[in-house]
Every structure is written in structure tokens, then in C-alpha cells.
XYZ file of C-alpha atoms in Angstrom:
530
model
C 85.683 17.072 108.021
C 88.480 16.970 110.528
C 90.415 13.957 111.698
C 92.343 13.478 114.898
C 95.320 11.334 115.705
C 94.625 11.615 119.446
C 91.080 10.295 119.467
C 89.819 9.120 122.862
C 89.437 5.427 123.631
C 86.341 3.732 122.242
C 85.197 3.022 125.788
C 86.276 6.337 127.346
C 82.722 7.709 127.667
C 81.816 4.756 129.899
C 84.274 6.118 132.472
C 81.813 8.991 132.972
C 79.550 7.615 135.707
C 76.434 9.457 134.570
C 76.835 8.340 130.966
C 77.547 4.750 131.989
C 74.327 4.538 134.012
C 72.353 6.207 131.230
C 73.858 3.949 128.549
C 73.015 0.753 130.466
C 69.450 1.946 131.064
C 69.081 2.928 127.420
C 70.398 -0.471 126.292
C 67.760 -2.166 128.455
C 65.086 0.124 127.019
C 66.152 -0.644 123.440
C 66.040 -4.378 124.185
C 62.544 -3.850 125.558
C 61.518 -1.961 122.414
C 62.562 -4.861 120.191
C 60.793 -7.289 122.506
C 57.685 -5.125 122.293
C 57.774 -5.267 118.484
C 58.064 -9.055 118.453
C 55.284 -9.432 121.031
C 52.950 -7.154 119.086
C 53.629 -9.028 115.848
C 53.049 -12.380 117.569
C 49.610 -11.276 118.749
C 48.638 -10.567 115.141
C 49.886 -13.690 113.382
C 46.545 -15.491 113.730
C 44.407 -12.513 112.732
C 42.734 -12.169 109.304
C 45.082 -10.298 106.932
C 47.925 -11.179 109.286
C 50.695 -10.339 106.796
C 49.462 -6.764 106.430
C 48.859 -6.312 110.157
C 52.298 -7.648 111.097
C 53.937 -5.242 108.636
C 51.861 -2.368 110.076
C 53.503 -2.887 113.484
C 56.812 -1.571 112.130
C 54.982 1.186 110.262
C 53.145 2.286 113.405
C 56.416 2.318 115.354
C 58.349 4.293 112.707
C 55.684 6.734 111.495
C 56.102 9.090 114.496
C 59.731 9.662 113.474
C 58.629 11.179 110.179
C 55.784 13.142 111.751
C 57.219 14.359 115.049
C 61.036 14.261 114.926
C 61.478 18.001 114.313
C 58.921 19.013 116.978
C 60.729 16.635 119.349
C 64.018 18.367 118.606
C 62.467 21.787 119.135
C 61.146 20.717 122.539
C 64.534 19.311 123.512
C 66.195 22.632 122.649
C 63.788 24.902 124.534
C 62.827 22.936 127.680
C 64.743 21.094 130.399
C 65.886 17.933 128.614
C 66.103 15.744 131.694
C 62.563 16.600 132.796
C 61.293 16.067 129.264
C 62.879 12.620 129.175
C 61.454 11.663 132.569
C 57.983 12.740 131.475
C 58.218 10.772 128.245
C 59.321 7.605 130.067
C 56.370 7.896 132.453
C 54.045 8.313 129.476
C 55.471 5.144 127.949
C 55.076 3.311 131.264
C 51.382 4.240 131.219
C 50.949 2.986 127.649
C 52.859 -0.196 128.507
C 50.727 -0.825 131.583
C 47.577 -0.411 129.491
C 48.895 -2.952 126.990
C 49.658 -5.455 129.735
C 46.201 -5.064 131.271
C 44.324 -5.391 127.981
C 46.439 -8.378 126.935
C 45.792 -10.217 130.198
C 42.065 -9.491 129.849
C 42.111 -10.539 126.182
C 40.662 -7.165 125.212
C 43.319 -5.978 122.743
C 41.987 -5.790 119.163
C 44.469 -5.093 116.318
C 43.430 -1.454 115.940
C 44.093 -0.700 119.612
C 47.389 -2.606 119.556
C 48.583 -0.589 116.555
C 47.459 2.636 118.233
C 49.450 1.769 121.358
C 52.457 0.885 119.185
C 52.146 4.291 117.528
C 52.037 6.025 120.934
C 55.158 4.168 122.062
C 56.784 5.272 118.803
C 55.882 8.870 119.659
C 57.634 8.401 122.998
C 60.734 7.020 121.285
C 60.737 9.938 118.837
C 60.559 12.434 121.704
C 63.358 10.605 123.524
C 66.033 10.407 120.822
C 67.062 14.075 120.252
C 66.867 14.946 123.951
C 68.851 11.829 124.888
C 71.569 12.402 122.294
C 71.953 16.068 123.234
C 72.089 15.196 126.932
C 74.786 12.598 126.220
C 76.856 15.267 124.472
C 76.633 17.452 127.559
C 77.669 14.578 129.833
C 80.744 13.386 127.934
C 81.963 16.621 126.331
C 82.629 17.438 122.700
C 85.890 15.466 122.481
C 84.143 12.183 123.355
C 80.923 12.742 121.406
C 81.919 10.470 118.500
C 82.908 7.633 120.840
C 79.609 8.046 122.705
C 77.720 7.938 119.393
C 79.516 4.684 118.545
C 78.554 3.196 121.912
C 74.947 4.193 121.319
C 75.185 2.379 117.988
C 76.495 -0.700 119.802
C 73.512 -0.550 122.157
C 71.127 -0.358 119.218
C 72.680 -3.334 117.433
C 72.941 -5.429 120.596
C 69.287 -4.734 121.306
C 68.367 -5.725 117.761
C 70.138 -9.059 118.290
C 69.069 -9.763 121.895
C 65.539 -8.363 121.990
C 63.793 -10.651 119.464
C 65.448 -13.790 120.874
C 64.551 -12.889 124.447
C 60.998 -12.032 123.382
C 60.642 -15.433 121.738
C 61.674 -17.190 124.924
C 59.300 -15.136 127.084
C 56.369 -15.565 124.719
C 56.902 -19.324 124.674
C 57.162 -19.596 128.471
C 54.894 -16.859 129.846
C 52.928 -15.272 127.000
C 52.944 -11.893 125.291
C 51.818 -10.011 128.411
C 55.186 -10.795 130.034
C 57.002 -9.188 127.109
C 54.868 -6.042 127.366
C 55.414 -5.917 131.133
C 59.187 -6.225 130.841
C 59.256 -3.462 128.230
C 57.280 -1.181 130.572
C 59.741 -2.009 133.352
C 62.659 -0.816 131.201
C 60.973 2.583 130.905
C 60.713 2.712 134.682
C 64.429 1.909 134.993
C 65.392 4.632 132.519
C 63.162 7.147 134.327
C 64.843 6.315 137.659
C 68.300 6.871 136.163
C 67.183 10.180 134.674
C 65.660 11.369 137.965
C 68.951 10.704 139.749
C 71.012 12.250 136.955
C 72.618 15.636 137.542
C 73.756 16.953 134.154
C 76.201 19.881 133.994
C 74.586 23.289 134.222
C 74.146 25.152 130.957
C 73.715 28.877 130.525
C 70.072 29.844 130.097
C 69.322 31.868 126.949
C 68.401 35.504 127.550
C 65.469 35.196 125.142
C 63.898 31.727 125.358
C 62.363 30.506 122.111
C 58.727 29.654 121.574
C 57.795 26.294 120.153
C 56.564 27.400 116.709
C 59.508 29.746 116.221
C 61.921 27.036 117.327
C 60.557 24.693 114.650
C 61.109 27.285 111.929
C 64.559 28.208 113.245
C 65.702 24.574 113.266
C 64.583 23.909 109.704
C 66.087 27.214 108.580
C 69.455 26.377 110.137
C 69.698 23.057 108.298
C 68.539 24.610 105.016
C 71.327 27.191 105.098
C 74.117 24.959 106.458
C 76.054 23.207 103.660
C 77.948 21.091 106.212
C 74.760 19.691 107.763
C 73.060 19.130 104.416
C 76.025 17.144 103.132
C 76.073 14.927 106.251
C 72.371 14.232 105.705
C 72.949 13.447 102.026
C 75.758 10.997 102.740
C 73.634 9.323 105.435
C 70.692 8.902 103.065
C 72.873 7.598 100.217
C 74.170 4.911 102.594
C 70.981 4.053 104.503
C 68.496 3.813 101.607
C 70.208 0.885 99.816
C 71.662 -0.442 103.077
C 68.148 -0.934 104.443
C 67.674 -3.831 102.017
C 69.901 -6.172 104.028
C 68.132 -5.408 107.313
C 64.668 -5.648 105.766
C 65.289 -8.846 103.812
C 67.531 -10.676 106.289
C 64.624 -12.798 107.630
C 63.972 -13.950 104.052
C 67.665 -14.617 103.514
C 67.553 -16.861 106.589
C 64.348 -18.703 105.697
C 64.428 -18.888 101.895
C 68.070 -18.703 100.834
C 69.685 -20.490 103.787
C 66.736 -22.622 104.974
C 67.207 -21.530 108.600
C 64.759 -21.341 111.492
C 64.335 -18.474 113.972
C 67.524 -19.493 115.777
C 69.477 -19.251 112.532
C 68.039 -15.810 111.897
C 69.241 -14.864 115.361
C 72.736 -16.015 114.414
C 72.719 -13.651 111.437
C 71.614 -10.750 113.612
C 74.274 -11.760 116.119
C 76.970 -11.567 113.432
C 75.912 -8.013 112.621
C 75.903 -7.216 116.343
C 79.425 -8.605 116.790
C 80.546 -6.424 113.901
C 78.988 -3.376 115.547
C 80.845 -4.058 118.800
C 84.099 -4.420 116.863
C 83.257 -1.197 115.049
C 82.912 0.724 118.301
C 86.242 -0.673 119.488
C 88.091 0.042 116.235
C 86.425 3.304 115.192
C 88.933 5.636 116.896
C 91.808 3.854 115.110
C 89.966 3.798 111.794
C 89.103 7.499 112.105
C 92.764 8.265 112.822
C 93.842 6.451 109.639
C 91.066 7.499 107.253
C 89.548 10.869 106.486
C 85.764 10.989 106.963
C 85.287 10.891 103.185
C 87.458 7.790 102.800
C 85.720 6.212 105.776
C 82.305 6.873 104.176
C 83.419 5.391 100.860
C 85.031 2.359 102.508
C 81.992 1.706 104.721
C 79.713 1.830 101.689
C 81.843 -0.633 99.742
C 82.187 -3.027 102.692
C 78.449 -3.014 103.363
C 77.845 -3.544 99.637
C 80.074 -6.621 99.779
C 78.213 -7.899 102.858
C 74.888 -7.410 101.088
C 76.107 -9.280 98.027
C 77.576 -12.066 100.182
C 74.127 -12.682 101.659
C 73.309 -14.358 98.332
C 75.829 -17.133 98.961
C 73.995 -20.336 100.094
C 76.375 -20.962 102.979
C 75.747 -19.947 106.591
C 79.459 -19.662 107.536
C 80.165 -17.449 104.497
C 77.193 -15.191 105.156
C 78.016 -14.847 108.855
C 81.652 -14.101 108.060
C 80.527 -11.341 105.684
C 77.978 -9.875 108.091
C 80.598 -9.207 110.769
C 82.483 -6.590 108.689
C 79.076 -5.457 107.444
C 78.004 -4.646 110.994
C 81.345 -2.934 111.576
C 80.882 -0.777 108.467
C 77.300 0.129 109.415
C 78.354 1.212 112.907
C 81.411 3.162 111.751
C 79.518 5.029 109.055
C 76.525 6.055 111.126
C 78.499 6.787 114.314
C 80.799 9.028 112.273
C 77.879 10.885 110.675
C 76.015 11.266 113.961
C 79.110 12.226 115.936
C 80.300 14.718 113.312
C 76.886 16.342 113.319
C 76.843 16.636 117.109
C 80.303 18.198 117.134
C 79.407 20.691 114.392
C 75.968 21.851 115.564
C 75.868 24.826 117.964
C 74.251 24.103 121.295
C 71.183 26.272 120.663
C 70.049 24.139 117.709
C 71.736 20.792 118.385
C 68.646 18.764 119.289
C 66.758 20.102 116.268
C 69.620 19.221 113.945
C 69.838 15.739 115.414
C 66.079 15.291 115.036
C 66.305 16.086 111.320
C 69.163 13.591 111.077
C 66.893 11.048 112.763
C 64.184 11.773 110.192
C 66.654 11.073 107.404
C 68.135 7.972 109.055
C 65.065 6.256 110.490
C 62.585 7.643 107.988
C 64.805 6.807 105.038
C 65.360 3.313 106.374
C 61.629 2.775 106.943
C 60.565 3.980 103.497
C 63.411 2.155 101.774
C 62.539 -1.076 103.605
C 59.037 -0.963 102.142
C 60.467 -0.350 98.678
C 62.897 -3.252 98.994
C 60.077 -5.486 100.174
C 58.072 -4.618 97.052
C 61.116 -5.236 94.844
C 61.758 -8.593 96.529
C 58.145 -9.644 96.035
C 58.235 -8.673 92.370
C 61.736 -9.804 91.365
C 62.900 -12.093 94.156
C 65.099 -11.667 97.218
C 68.328 -12.375 95.338
C 67.655 -9.720 92.690
C 66.663 -7.142 95.302
C 69.862 -7.718 97.288
C 71.940 -7.589 94.102
C 70.433 -4.228 93.158
C 70.961 -2.914 96.683
C 74.616 -4.010 96.681
C 75.192 -2.252 93.360
C 73.549 0.943 94.614
C 75.647 0.851 97.794
C 78.822 0.611 95.727
C 77.758 3.415 93.402
C 76.689 5.515 96.382
C 80.093 5.016 98.008
C 81.799 6.337 94.887
C 79.609 9.467 94.832
C 81.734 10.769 97.697
C 84.005 12.001 94.895
C 81.175 14.220 93.609
C 79.514 15.069 96.932
C 82.186 14.838 99.637
C 81.680 15.752 103.267
C 82.631 19.373 103.910
C 85.976 20.032 105.545
C 85.424 21.402 109.065
C 89.068 21.305 110.140
C 89.828 24.145 112.527
C 86.274 25.507 112.717
C 85.457 27.153 116.049
C 81.969 25.903 117.015
C 81.852 27.533 120.460
C 79.369 30.384 121.007
C 80.761 33.849 120.330
C 79.088 37.053 121.513
C 80.844 39.757 119.491
C 78.136 42.031 118.097
C 77.744 45.266 120.106
C 74.422 45.971 121.787
C 72.044 47.672 119.337
C 71.713 51.421 119.811
C 68.051 52.453 119.819
C 66.223 55.680 120.687
C 62.877 53.902 120.364
C 61.809 51.094 122.679
C 61.459 47.757 120.910
C 59.360 44.872 122.245
C 60.551 41.277 121.659
C 57.532 40.474 119.461
C 57.872 43.603 117.302
C 58.372 42.660 113.692
C 59.273 42.296 111.006
C 62.588 44.029 111.681
C 65.088 45.107 109.036
C 68.797 45.502 109.819
C 71.025 47.263 107.312
C 74.811 47.308 107.285
C 76.478 49.812 104.934
C 80.011 49.061 103.750
C 82.360 51.381 101.865
C 84.451 49.184 99.568
C 86.862 50.229 96.769
C 85.602 49.125 93.318
C 88.770 47.059 92.850
C 87.782 44.901 95.851
C 84.102 44.593 94.974
C 84.215 41.067 93.529
C 86.142 39.612 96.483
C 83.911 41.486 98.908
C 80.719 40.096 97.369
C 82.168 36.588 97.469
C 82.859 36.998 101.194
C 79.388 38.448 101.755
C 77.812 35.320 100.248
C 79.228 33.410 103.227
C 78.026 36.137 105.620
C 74.544 35.779 104.130
C 74.492 32.057 105.001
C 75.531 32.894 108.573
C 72.675 35.334 109.011
C 70.109 33.159 107.267
C 70.824 30.101 109.411
C 70.864 32.077 112.675
C 67.675 34.108 112.335
C 67.167 36.126 109.164
C 64.307 35.307 106.800
C 66.000 37.158 103.923
C 69.397 38.721 103.374
C 70.834 40.430 100.289
C 73.487 42.976 99.326
C 72.627 46.051 97.245
C 74.876 48.639 95.615
C 74.152 52.352 95.808
C 73.480 53.622 92.284
C 74.808 57.074 93.192
C 77.938 55.822 94.981
C 79.714 52.751 93.501
C 81.748 52.313 96.696
C 78.651 51.926 98.887
C 77.242 48.430 99.465
C 74.223 47.878 101.725
C 73.405 44.507 103.286
C 69.675 44.272 104.061
C 68.548 41.473 106.406
C 64.962 40.934 107.534
C 63.936 39.149 110.753
C 60.492 37.938 111.842
C 60.813 39.712 115.200
C 63.126 41.876 117.263
C 63.705 38.924 119.625
C 64.928 36.729 116.756
C 67.540 39.346 115.858
C 68.592 39.793 119.490
C 69.269 36.048 119.707
C 72.080 36.603 117.197
C 73.554 39.160 119.581
C 73.140 36.793 122.533
C 74.836 33.523 121.603
C 73.617 32.006 118.342
C 76.786 32.954 116.483
C 80.016 30.953 116.726
C 83.712 31.690 116.521
C 83.654 30.540 112.894
C 80.839 32.997 112.144
C 82.945 35.794 113.620
C 85.859 34.860 111.345
C 83.558 34.853 108.297
C 82.282 38.340 109.114
C 85.799 39.591 109.806
C 86.886 38.390 106.359
C 84.128 40.466 104.734
C 84.743 43.550 106.873
C 88.426 43.714 105.997
C 87.463 44.992 102.543
C 85.705 48.043 104.028
C 87.779 51.228 104.225
C 85.602 52.637 107.028
C 83.707 51.105 109.918
C 80.413 49.657 108.576
C 77.305 51.578 109.600
C 74.495 49.520 111.187
C 70.845 50.581 111.318
C 67.897 48.809 112.937
C 64.552 49.541 111.257
C 61.499 48.790 113.401
C 57.785 48.698 112.582
C 56.296 52.187 113.105
C 53.898 52.815 115.984
C 51.381 55.626 116.176
C 51.991 56.164 119.910
C 55.679 56.944 119.241
C 54.947 60.108 117.227
């Protein structure tokens, strides 16, 4: 992963008017989401099996991330993102209005409340990849990491402010007021989006269909070592790190004997750390490589988790501040690095898979840590989590982030137009493309090593299979055979899916050929073409 000594200011993205308006509206919406969660849980506290029902609120809110994150990313990559976001906000307004009405009428049973919570979670899942991709377009690639840090600040501020504000509103006006204010935040975000004029982007020559876009997104991540390693490092950090977030209410009530206000102080300490993290991240990133930053963040958050066992509020709060800083720096770096690396055509899908790993991993791990705490105690669970965080930080030696220094991630259209005598329809398939290379036997080993990297390029940008074969009658002849599900999927490689880095990888392989490689396009036969 690359570092930069001329990183933009932590607050530079806020100088972009469109991003500033969007960020403020998103902060309000996130506050409303946390208020909504508290209000829903409060309605269930007097129900039979209240403990289970209260826990199901978080499950209902998070389950859509696991189920619909990739489809959400596919939609964000193939439709107008701004219009998608506006539509989703209006859907959430409708759900919110229904909740308000049923609450006022006292006609909101637990099953319907959980269903509405699930629907709002679906809206949030549809919002995240489109929002993050739109932010990248607004601020530009150079400021993406700073924007990701600011989004992390918004999330942590909302986590600290939302529950406290919800408590005040519930006490003064009832749960319906909380639901109404949350619905109003969706209206505000929709208004900002309607007025937003994002920069124009070039329309693809061959728009993708939804099902194909899903497959293409998953295929890209599967065959991208850089993306897979970012996801691994995120999961190694988030899974044990979720223990502190999940068990913090129990730390407040059982270990520190605090009330709800004291719990708010602990959340506030983490929020202060996140704000400091956004401010300091550019300087930290300039001093530390991404791998050292990941290791340091893991160790700092491990120390914060362990410090939560100390029966002293000042000590715990002092430890949570650097803990919040480490959490923000780690996740903003992973998210920002991913946004910078992903090509535009698949960016929302890549970010949606990241969201599945981040939010889904945190949700599943939180349940596991709750079970561990019930069985062994809060102190033991936090001790185990701190140890796993420390061990996970050290695994960066074995599984480091991939170095992307100098990689050209801009689109590159460098393949010549295919020469065909037959007419091919976009849906024709499967299609086989062969490339024949003439390579001296002395260069064969180096050539095959280079072709392994070419194979990954073609697999992540459209091919369903790709392999190199050697002609048994001519040892100098090597044939690459790539299969595509359709002619359109292959043409998308010609039309902008490849990057400058992909061109360099292919050029490295072609330099071993003593003649110009011969390309053939094999199409499904048709009777009417005889």
C-alpha cells in the first residue's frame, strides 16, 4: 500500500460544498438511526421475553447487510446513484411515517416493529455503497481517505449523540417523537440529494444487467489479491474489536457501577478519539506505512479493551480516547484504500462486500462475545478479545497489505476493436478468446510467471476461465484460452474495465513474444450463418 507525504488536510473534503451538505445530512440521518434503535428497544422492554426481543432489534437492523449488501452495490454501479439514494430515502420516510402512526395509535406489536426495523435496515444497506461511491466522485481520489475518515467521525458522533438524545425525547415526549425525528432526517437527506449535482461520469457503452453485475462484482473480489487482503485485515481487526462495543454497556453497569449517563460518557470518550483520529490521520499516514498503521491500531485497541477491566472511570475513559482514535484510523484507512484501488465500474460492489465484512463481521462477533460473556463473565470475554486483537495485529507480518505504490488505477482502453466477419449479438455466448504467443523455450518459465498475473486480470474483469496451453507440436507456441459468459462481457474489457496497471501487466507478458500475438474470437455457431 502506498503512503504519501503530501496528504490533504483532514478537513479538506468539507471545503467541497456538495460534500459538506451531504456529510451534515448524513450525520443527522445516522443520529436518527441510533435514536430509532433506542426507541424500538424501549418499546419492547416491558414485553414478555424482553431480553430476546431487545436483542432482535439489532439483529433485524443488521441482517439486511449480510443479505443485501452485494445486490445494493450492484444497483449502485449500474443505475444513477443519486436517484437511487433519493428513492431509498423516500422509502425510509414511508416506513418511518408508518411507525409513527402505529405508535401513536398503540397498534405496534413486536413482530411489526421488528419488520419495520428490518425494512429500515434494508434502506440503510442500499444507501451505504451508493453514498460512499458518490462521495468519492464529489471529492476526488486524492481526498477519498480524508472523506472516509470524516464519515467515520459522523458514525462515531452519531453513536454517542443518538442514544442520549433518544433518551431525552422518550422521557419528555414518548417514543413516537423519536420515530418522527428519524423520519425527518431521511427527508433532509433526500432534499440534499435532490439539490445535489454530482460531476458527470462517462456512460458505459454496454450497461450491465443486475444478475450479471452481481456475478461480476463477486468475481472481481475473488481474483483481486489486494482487495482480499484489505478484507482480511478488516475482519481480523473488527471481529475481536467488536467485543468492546458489544460489552461496553455491561462494563458501565457491572464493572463501573454507572447509570445511562455514565455509559454515555464512555461512548463520548470513543467519539472524542474518533474526532482526534480524523484530525491526525493524515499525519499518522505520512509517518506510518499502512501495514504499520494496521498493526499499531490493533495493539492500541487491544490496550483499550484490556483497560476497560480497570474499575476506575477516569482510567477507562482515558484509554477509550486512543481506542476510538485507533478504530477510526484503521477502518478509515481500509475503506479509503479500497476506494482508491477499486476501478470505477466495480467500486460500489467492492465497497458493498467490504460492508458485509465490516458490519456483518461485527454483528456476528457481537453475538459470539455476548455468549462468551454470559458463560465466562464480562472480564474474561474482554481479556480474550484483547489478546486476540494483539495477536491479530502481529499477523500483519504473515498477511501484510499488498503494496499498491505506483499502480495506475485509471481506466485504460488499449485493446484494438475485435475483427469479426460474423455478426455477434451482445447476449451470444459462451465466447472463447484465444491469444497465441511465440516464445523462445529459454523464456518459457518467465513468460508463464507473467501470464499468471495476466490470468488474474482477465478473470477479475470478465472471464469465467482462463488458462495457458502449450502446443505439443511446436514448443515455442503458447495459447491462452479465456472463456466469457457472453460477447457483451468480453466487449466490456475492450471498453473500459481494464486499468493502466492491467496494461502494464499485459505488456510485461507480451515482451517475451518474438512475434505479435495472434488473437481469435470463437463464437457459438448459428445455423442461419451457413
